[in-house]
PDB file of C-alpha atoms in Angstrom:
ATOM      1  CA  MET A  21     103.489  73.340  84.819  1.00 64.00           C
ATOM      2  CA  ASN A  22     106.169  75.494  83.337  1.00 84.00           C
ATOM      3  CA  GLU A  23     108.393  77.610  85.914  1.00 87.00           C
ATOM      4  CA  ILE A  24     107.821  81.121  84.918  1.00 91.00           C
ATOM      5  CA  VAL A  25     109.605  82.991  87.846  1.00 94.00           C
ATOM      6  CA  SER A  26     112.182  81.715  90.154  1.00 95.00           C
ATOM      7  CA  LEU A  27     113.652  83.261  93.075  1.00 96.00           C
ATOM      8  CA  LYS A  28     116.843  82.173  94.434  1.00 96.00           C
ATOM      9  CA  ASP A  29     118.500  83.224  97.793  1.00 96.00           C
ATOM     10  CA  ILE A  30     116.905  86.749  97.516  1.00 96.00           C
ATOM     11  CA  VAL A  31     118.371  89.123 100.357  1.00 97.00           C
ATOM     12  CA  VAL A  32     116.939  92.710 101.173  1.00 96.00           C
ATOM     13  CA  ASP A  33     118.045  94.975 103.488  1.00 96.00           C
ATOM     14  CA  PHE A  34     116.380  98.166 104.719  1.00 93.00           C
ATOM     15  CA  ASP A  35     118.106 100.502 107.180  1.00 91.00           C
ATOM     16  CA  GLY A  36     120.309  97.766 108.346  1.00 89.00           C
ATOM     17  CA  GLU A  37     117.304  95.466 109.052  1.00 93.00           C
ATOM     18  CA  ARG A  38     117.135  92.195 107.122  1.00 96.00           C
ATOM     19  CA  ILE A  39     113.466  92.023 105.282  1.00 96.00           C
ATOM     20  CA  LEU A  40     114.187  89.059 103.196  1.00 97.00           C
ATOM     21  CA  ASP A  41     116.857  86.342 104.608  1.00 96.00           C
ATOM     22  CA  GLU A  42     117.703  84.234 101.374  1.00 96.00           C
ATOM     23  CA  LEU A  43     114.164  83.818 100.492  1.00 96.00           C
ATOM     24  CA  SER A  44     113.627  81.214  97.537  1.00 96.00           C
ATOM     25  CA  LEU A  45     110.319  80.303  95.529  1.00 95.00           C
ATOM     26  CA  ASP A  46     109.117  78.886  92.287  1.00 95.00           C
ATOM     27  CA  ILE A  47     106.020  80.118  90.751  1.00 95.00           C
ATOM     28  CA  HIS A  48     104.682  78.044  87.679  1.00 93.00           C
ATOM     29  CA  ASP A  49     102.302  78.782  84.694  1.00 93.00           C
ATOM     30  CA  LYS A  50      98.396  79.002  85.674  1.00 92.00           C
ATOM     31  CA  GLU A  51      99.243  78.971  89.327  1.00 94.00           C
ATOM     32  CA  PHE A  52      97.168  81.142  91.964  1.00 93.00           C
ATOM     33  CA  VAL A  53      99.808  81.526  94.550  1.00 94.00           C
ATOM     34  CA  THR A  54      98.647  83.605  97.974  1.00 93.00           C
ATOM     35  CA  PHE A  55     101.127  84.904 100.360  1.00 93.00           C
ATOM     36  CA  LEU A  56     100.050  85.020 104.114  1.00 91.00           C
ATOM     37  CA  GLY A  57     102.052  86.392 107.063  1.00 89.00           C
ATOM     38  CA  PRO A  58     102.248  88.954 109.925  1.00 88.00           C
ATOM     39  CA  SER A  59     102.624  92.382 108.997  1.00 86.00           C
ATOM     40  CA  GLY A  60     106.020  93.464 108.105  1.00 88.00           C
ATOM     41  CA  CYS A  61     107.018  89.769 107.272  1.00 91.00           C
ATOM     42  CA  GLY A  62     108.209  90.290 103.887  1.00 93.00           C
ATOM     43  CA  LYS A  63     105.275  89.604 101.647  1.00 93.00           C
ATOM     44  CA  THR A  64     105.043  92.979  99.673  1.00 91.00           C
ATOM     45  CA  THR A  65     108.952  93.206  99.645  1.00 94.00           C
ATOM     46  CA  THR A  66     108.788  89.946  97.938  1.00 94.00           C
ATOM     47  CA  LEU A  67     106.283  91.038  95.044  1.00 91.00           C
ATOM     48  CA  ARG A  68     108.124  94.272  94.620  1.00 91.00           C
ATOM     49  CA  VAL A  69     111.454  92.141  93.938  1.00 93.00           C
ATOM     50  CA  ILE A  70     109.665  90.434  91.457  1.00 91.00           C
ATOM     51  CA  ALA A  71     108.197  93.139  89.856  1.00 89.00           C
ATOM     52  CA  GLY A  72     111.459  95.119  89.989  1.00 91.00           C
ATOM     53  CA  PHE A  73     110.636  97.967  92.180  1.00 91.00           C
ATOM     54  CA  ILE A  74     113.182  96.525  94.576  1.00 93.00           C
ATOM     55  CA  THR A  75     116.630  95.449  93.862  1.00 92.00           C
ATOM     56  CA  PRO A  76     117.815  92.895  95.979  1.00 94.00           C
ATOM     57  CA  LYS A  77     121.050  93.094  97.996  1.00 94.00           C
ATOM     58  CA  SER A  78     122.016  89.397  96.836  1.00 94.00           C
ATOM     59  CA  GLY A  79     120.335  86.661  94.884  1.00 94.00           C
ATOM     60  CA  ASN A  80     118.896  85.870  91.753  1.00 93.00           C
ATOM     61  CA  VAL A  81     115.345  86.584  90.104  1.00 94.00           C
ATOM     62  CA  PHE A  82     114.720  84.400  87.033  1.00 95.00           C
ATOM     63  CA  PHE A  83     111.898  84.931  84.663  1.00 92.00           C
ATOM     64  CA  ASP A  84     111.501  82.247  82.075  1.00 90.00           C
ATOM     65  CA  GLY A  85     114.840  81.070  82.830  1.00 91.00           C
ATOM     66  CA  LYS A  86     116.428  84.553  82.667  1.00 91.00           C
ATOM     67  CA  ASP A  87     118.050  86.528  85.190  1.00 91.00           C
ATOM     68  CA  ILE A  88     115.992  89.864  85.526  1.00 90.00           C
ATOM     69  CA  ALA A  89     117.670  91.181  88.765  1.00 77.00           C
ATOM     70  CA  SER A  90     118.610  94.177  86.727  1.00 80.00           C
ATOM     71  CA  VAL A  91     115.888  94.831  84.411  1.00 87.00           C
ATOM     72  CA  PRO A  92     113.690  97.978  85.425  1.00 87.00           C
ATOM     73  CA  PRO A  93     109.786  97.276  85.937  1.00 85.00           C
ATOM     74  CA  TYR A  94     108.651  98.635  82.663  1.00 81.00           C
ATOM     75  CA  LYS A  95     110.500  95.940  80.693  1.00 84.00           C
ATOM     76  CA  ARG A  96     109.115  93.150  82.768  1.00 85.00           C
ATOM     77  CA  GLN A  97     106.032  90.867  81.572  1.00 83.00           C
ATOM     78  CA  VAL A  98     104.439  91.580  84.651  1.00 85.00           C
ATOM     79  CA  ASN A  99     102.093  94.022  86.306  1.00 85.00           C
ATOM     80  CA  THR A 100     100.936  94.907  89.663  1.00 84.00           C
ATOM     81  CA  VAL A 101      97.313  95.638  90.849  1.00 85.00           C
ATOM     82  CA  PHE A 102      98.042  97.918  94.110  1.00 78.00           C
ATOM     83  CA  GLN A 103      95.662  98.478  97.390  1.00 73.00           C
ATOM     84  CA  LYS A 104      95.496 102.060  96.433  1.00 73.00           C
ATOM     85  CA  TYR A 105      94.307 101.682  92.850  1.00 65.00           C
ATOM     86  CA  ALA A 106      96.922 104.064  91.235  1.00 78.00           C
ATOM     87  CA  LEU A 107      94.618 105.620  88.432  1.00 90.00           C
ATOM     88  CA  PHE A 108      94.913 108.809  87.000  1.00 92.00           C
ATOM     89  CA  PRO A 109      91.937 111.086  87.945  1.00 91.00           C
ATOM     90  CA  HIS A 110      92.127 113.280  85.241  1.00 93.00           C
ATOM     91  CA  LEU A 111      91.680 110.642  82.648  1.00 94.00           C
ATOM     92  CA  ASN A 112      88.495 108.510  81.927  1.00 96.00           C
ATOM     93  CA  VAL A 113      88.118 104.875  82.455  1.00 96.00           C
ATOM     94  CA  PHE A 114      88.949 104.102  78.587  1.00 97.00           C
ATOM     95  CA  GLU A 115      92.175 106.316  78.890  1.00 96.00           C
ATOM     96  CA  ASN A 116      93.140 104.851  82.171  1.00 94.00           C
ATOM     97  CA  VAL A 117      93.193 101.342  80.602  1.00 95.00           C
ATOM     98  CA  ALA A 118      94.696 102.353  77.497  1.00 95.00           C
ATOM     99  CA  PHE A 119      97.546 104.307  79.245  1.00 92.00           C
ATOM    100  CA  GLY A 120     100.116 101.526  79.039  1.00 89.00           C
ATOM    101  CA  LEU A 121      98.860 100.589  75.460  1.00 91.00           C
ATOM    102  CA  ARG A 122      99.486 104.255  74.298  1.00 92.00           C
ATOM    103  CA  LEU A 123     102.929 104.110  75.650  1.00 87.00           C
ATOM    104  CA  LYS A 124     103.775 101.027  73.475  1.00 87.00           C
ATOM    105  CA  LYS A 125     102.610 103.054  70.838  1.00 89.00           C
ATOM    106  CA  MET A 126      99.894 100.515  69.562  1.00 92.00           C
ATOM    107  CA  ASP A 127      97.549 101.642  67.017  1.00 93.00           C
ATOM    108  CA  GLU A 128      94.010 102.894  67.901  1.00 95.00           C
ATOM    109  CA  GLU A 129      92.126 100.173  66.509  1.00 95.00           C
ATOM    110  CA  THR A 130      93.907  97.951  68.578  1.00 95.00           C
ATOM    111  CA  ILE A 131      93.649  99.979  71.662  1.00 96.00           C
ATOM    112  CA  ARG A 132      89.931 100.505  71.381  1.00 95.00           C
ATOM    113  CA  ARG A 133      89.740  96.525  70.865  1.00 95.00           C
ATOM    114  CA  LYS A 134      91.979  95.787  73.795  1.00 95.00           C
ATOM    115  CA  VAL A 135      90.218  98.254  76.093  1.00 96.00           C
ATOM    116  CA  ARG A 136      86.844  97.129  75.522  1.00 95.00           C
ATOM    117  CA  ASP A 137      87.578  93.405  75.720  1.00 94.00           C
ATOM    118  CA  MET A 138      89.237  94.212  79.220  1.00 94.00           C
ATOM    119  CA  LEU A 139      86.520  96.156  80.389  1.00 95.00           C
ATOM    120  CA  GLU A 140      84.144  93.277  79.652  1.00 93.00           C
ATOM    121  CA  VAL A 141      86.449  90.943  81.455  1.00 92.00           C
ATOM    122  CA  VAL A 142      86.110  93.161  84.608  1.00 92.00           C
ATOM    123  CA  GLY A 143      82.300  93.693  84.335  1.00 91.00           C
ATOM    124  CA  LEU A 144      82.685  97.349  83.380  1.00 94.00           C
ATOM    125  CA  LYS A 145      81.474  97.197  79.652  1.00 93.00           C
ATOM    126  CA  GLY A 146      79.597 100.619  78.914  1.00 93.00           C
ATOM    127  CA  PHE A 147      81.862 102.485  81.408  1.00 96.00           C
ATOM    128  CA  GLU A 148      84.533 103.743  79.075  1.00 96.00           C
ATOM    129  CA  ARG A 149      83.616 107.515  79.226  1.00 95.00           C
ATOM    130  CA  ARG A 150      83.103 107.552  82.809  1.00 96.00           C
ATOM    131  CA  SER A 151      85.282 109.805  84.899  1.00 95.00           C
ATOM    132  CA  ILE A 152      87.187 108.038  87.913  1.00 93.00           C
ATOM    133  CA  GLY A 153      85.691 110.145  90.316  1.00 91.00           C
ATOM    134  CA  GLN A 154      82.184 108.760  89.656  1.00 92.00           C
ATOM    135  CA  MET A 155      83.342 105.267  90.147  1.00 90.00           C
ATOM    136  CA  SER A 156      82.855 103.430  93.412  1.00 90.00           C
ATOM    137  CA  GLY A 157      86.139 101.961  95.056  1.00 88.00           C
ATOM    138  CA  GLY A 158      85.325  98.407  93.871  1.00 89.00           C
ATOM    139  CA  GLN A 159      84.823  99.783  90.511  1.00 91.00           C
ATOM    140  CA  GLN A 160      88.097 101.944  90.485  1.00 91.00           C
ATOM    141  CA  GLN A 161      90.070  98.736  91.448  1.00 89.00           C
ATOM    142  CA  ARG A 162      88.274  96.607  88.577  1.00 91.00           C
ATOM    143  CA  VAL A 163      89.600  99.475  86.074  1.00 93.00           C
ATOM    144  CA  ALA A 164      93.109  98.846  87.805  1.00 91.00           C
ATOM    145  CA  ILE A 165      92.796  95.210  86.935  1.00 92.00           C
ATOM    146  CA  ALA A 166      91.724  96.161  83.446  1.00 93.00           C
ATOM    147  CA  ARG A 167      94.786  98.065  82.981  1.00 92.00           C
ATOM    148  CA  ALA A 168      96.905  95.557  84.188  1.00 91.00           C
ATOM    149  CA  LEU A 169      95.595  92.988  81.987  1.00 91.00           C
ATOM    150  CA  ALA A 170      95.603  94.930  78.802  1.00 91.00           C
ATOM    151  CA  SER A 171      99.433  94.694  78.267  1.00 86.00           C
ATOM    152  CA  ASP A 172      99.076  90.871  78.229  1.00 87.00           C
ATOM    153  CA  PRO A 173     101.539  90.342  81.397  1.00 88.00           C
ATOM    154  CA  GLU A 174     102.317  86.753  81.788  1.00 89.00           C
ATOM    155  CA  ILE A 175     101.798  87.475  85.640  1.00 91.00           C
ATOM    156  CA  ILE A 176      99.627  89.629  87.481  1.00 91.00           C
ATOM    157  CA  TYR A 177     100.613  90.749  91.348  1.00 90.00           C
ATOM    158  CA  PHE A 178      98.057  91.987  93.626  1.00 90.00           C
ATOM    159  CA  ASP A 179      99.221  93.554  96.576  1.00 87.00           C
ATOM    160  CA  GLU A 180      96.320  93.514  99.256  1.00 85.00           C
ATOM    161  CA  PRO A 181      93.899  94.629  96.489  1.00 83.00           C
ATOM    162  CA  THR A 182      90.570  94.709  98.931  1.00 82.00           C
ATOM    163  CA  SER A 183      92.221  95.981 102.090  1.00 81.00           C
ATOM    164  CA  ALA A 184      91.334  99.629 100.827  1.00 75.00           C
ATOM    165  CA  LEU A 185      87.778  98.866  99.671  1.00 77.00           C
ATOM    166  CA  ASP A 186      84.593  98.957 102.031  1.00 80.00           C
ATOM    167  CA  PRO A 187      83.246  95.418 103.047  1.00 80.00           C
ATOM    168  CA  GLU A 188      80.425  95.521 100.432  1.00 76.00           C
ATOM    169  CA  MET A 189      82.878  96.345  97.747  1.00 79.00           C
ATOM    170  CA  VAL A 190      85.368  93.415  98.255  1.00 83.00           C
ATOM    171  CA  GLY A 191      83.200  90.787  96.748  1.00 83.00           C
ATOM    172  CA  GLU A 192      83.280  92.000  93.326  1.00 82.00           C
ATOM    173  CA  VAL A 193      86.728  92.568  93.192  1.00 83.00           C
ATOM    174  CA  LEU A 194      87.385  89.176  94.133  1.00 86.00           C
ATOM    175  CA  GLU A 195      84.784  87.966  91.680  1.00 86.00           C
ATOM    176  CA  VAL A 196      86.834  89.266  89.111  1.00 87.00           C
ATOM    177  CA  MET A 197      89.986  87.535  90.528  1.00 88.00           C
ATOM    178  CA  LYS A 198      88.135  84.094  90.479  1.00 87.00           C
ATOM    179  CA  ARG A 199      87.126  84.361  87.005  1.00 87.00           C
ATOM    180  CA  LEU A 200      90.831  85.148  86.019  1.00 89.00           C
ATOM    181  CA  ALA A 201      92.035  82.263  88.107  1.00 88.00           C
ATOM    182  CA  LYS A 202      89.419  80.108  86.202  1.00 86.00           C
ATOM    183  CA  ASP A 203      90.777  81.149  82.887  1.00 88.00           C
ATOM    184  CA  GLY A 204      94.135  80.076  83.761  1.00 89.00           C
ATOM    185  CA  MET A 205      95.701  83.695  84.576  1.00 91.00           C
ATOM    186  CA  THR A 206      98.983  83.194  86.489  1.00 92.00           C
ATOM    187  CA  MET A 207      98.480  85.625  89.857  1.00 91.00           C
ATOM    188  CA  VAL A 208     100.444  86.165  92.862  1.00 93.00           C
ATOM    189  CA  VAL A 209      98.379  87.660  95.863  1.00 91.00           C
ATOM    190  CA  VAL A 210      99.149  89.196  99.044  1.00 89.00           C
ATOM    191  CA  THR A 211      95.791  89.077 101.078  1.00 84.00           C
ATOM    192  CA  HIS A 212      94.032  88.984 104.424  1.00 79.00           C
ATOM    193  CA  GLU A 213      91.356  87.121 102.853  1.00 79.00           C
ATOM    194  CA  MET A 214      91.595  83.802 104.057  1.00 83.00           C
ATOM    195  CA  GLY A 215      88.446  82.088 102.767  1.00 83.00           C
ATOM    196  CA  PHE A 216      89.336  83.438  99.363  1.00 83.00           C
ATOM    197  CA  ALA A 217      92.740  81.829  99.522  1.00 85.00           C
ATOM    198  CA  ARG A 218      91.305  78.704 100.640  1.00 86.00           C
ATOM    199  CA  GLU A 219      88.689  78.634  97.921  1.00 84.00           C
ATOM    200  CA  VAL A 220      90.703  79.938  94.588  1.00 84.00           C
ATOM    201  CA  GLY A 221      94.567  79.427  95.499  1.00 86.00           C
ATOM    202  CA  THR A 222      96.634  76.752  94.080  1.00 92.00           C
ATOM    203  CA  ASN A 223      99.526  77.198  96.492  1.00 94.00           C
ATOM    204  CA  VAL A 224      99.596  79.101  99.771  1.00 95.00           C
ATOM    205  CA  VAL A 225     103.037  80.491 100.908  1.00 95.00           C
ATOM    206  CA  PHE A 226     103.200  81.681 104.647  1.00 94.00           C
ATOM    207  CA  VAL A 227     106.426  83.995 105.291  1.00 94.00           C
ATOM    208  CA  ASP A 228     107.815  85.025 108.561  1.00 93.00           C
ATOM    209  CA  LYS A 229     110.733  86.979 109.292  1.00 92.00           C
ATOM    210  CA  GLY A 230     111.632  87.416 105.757  1.00 95.00           C
ATOM    211  CA  VAL A 231     111.678  83.639 105.090  1.00 94.00           C
ATOM    212  CA  ILE A 232     109.408  81.238 103.598  1.00 96.00           C
ATOM    213  CA  VAL A 233     108.515  78.689 106.583  1.00 94.00           C
ATOM    214  CA  GLU A 234     105.742  76.729 104.724  1.00 95.00           C
ATOM    215  CA  GLN A 235     104.000  76.449 101.386  1.00 95.00           C
ATOM    216  CA  ALA A 236     101.337  73.930 100.398  1.00 95.00           C
ATOM    217  CA  PRO A 237      97.948  73.496  98.425  1.00 95.00           C
ATOM    218  CA  PRO A 238      95.081  75.352 100.263  1.00 93.00           C
ATOM    219  CA  GLN A 239      93.605  72.134 101.749  1.00 91.00           C
ATOM    220  CA  GLU A 240      96.835  70.912 103.231  1.00 94.00           C
ATOM    221  CA  PHE A 241      97.965  74.401 104.404  1.00 94.00           C
ATOM    222  CA  PHE A 242      95.016  75.323 106.106  1.00 93.00           C
ATOM    223  CA  THR A 243      93.780  71.872 107.692  1.00 92.00           C
ATOM    224  CA  ASN A 244      96.964  70.270 108.440  1.00 92.00           C
ATOM    225  CA  PRO A 245      99.707  73.121 109.277  1.00 93.00           C
ATOM    226  CA  LYS A 246     103.069  71.816 110.208  1.00 92.00           C
ATOM    227  CA  ASN A 247     105.213  75.039 111.140  1.00 89.00           C
ATOM    228  CA  ASP A 248     104.488  76.251 114.865  1.00 91.00           C
ATOM    229  CA  ARG A 249     104.288  80.124 113.606  1.00 90.00           C
ATOM    230  CA  LEU A 250     101.621  79.018 110.989  1.00 91.00           C
ATOM    231  CA  LYS A 251      99.735  77.484 113.696  1.00 92.00           C
ATOM    232  CA  GLU A 252      99.604  80.134 115.926  1.00 90.00           C
ATOM    233  CA  PHE A 253      98.958  82.620 112.855  1.00 88.00           C
ATOM    234  CA  LEU A 254      95.848  80.731 111.845  1.00 88.00           C
ATOM    235  CA  SER A 255      94.248  80.234 115.543  1.00 86.00           C
ATOM    236  CA  LYS A 256      94.157  83.834 115.622  1.00 78.00           C
ATOM    237  CA  VAL A 257      92.248  84.167 112.217  1.00 70.00           C
ATOM    238  CA  PHE A 258      89.819  81.424 112.499  1.00 63.00           C
TER     239      PHE A 258
END
């Protein structure tokens, strides 16, 4: 598989505290990478470095072989789905999904086609004129996924996309992500859904104290962990 993102010796400090400590990671085309680890270990910070929301103190961020450490988020071929939807409440479903396309000044016919196609992907065909306030949490998160997909990113990042949802709504969002994985979408996910990581992921990464201490395919990761901290972490979950 082709390498899309490569992090080399990334260092991030906040208020004198080392959050990422020379972290290195490669993400390949069509991979589904799942980040696991205790709270505050650096998982979300890693995503934000790749997405461009955080500039590392040192290290390199390569995208398709080019160093993009100084490239702003809106110029990167990536999109992020956050745990808090980040939708515009005054816009209906159609306009939320179309928002990024309008910023790119696409023609109306292309926008209509892309919005329709993306809503069909996330199972919300026919919801174009629905107001955001009329949508359930699971539906709102699916709208957020459709908006992220609409601009044809090379990678989508999911930062705990189900953590703000009621349990009965989690499944509908995970089902959309499963379909995207099956279709070969490159995705990087921070999640506490262990069963989902085991079933869908292609590479599971365990982060502790700002360092990747273990990564492996799901079967090996969950059944034969080698790192003591990972063993302890999994023992508290299963």
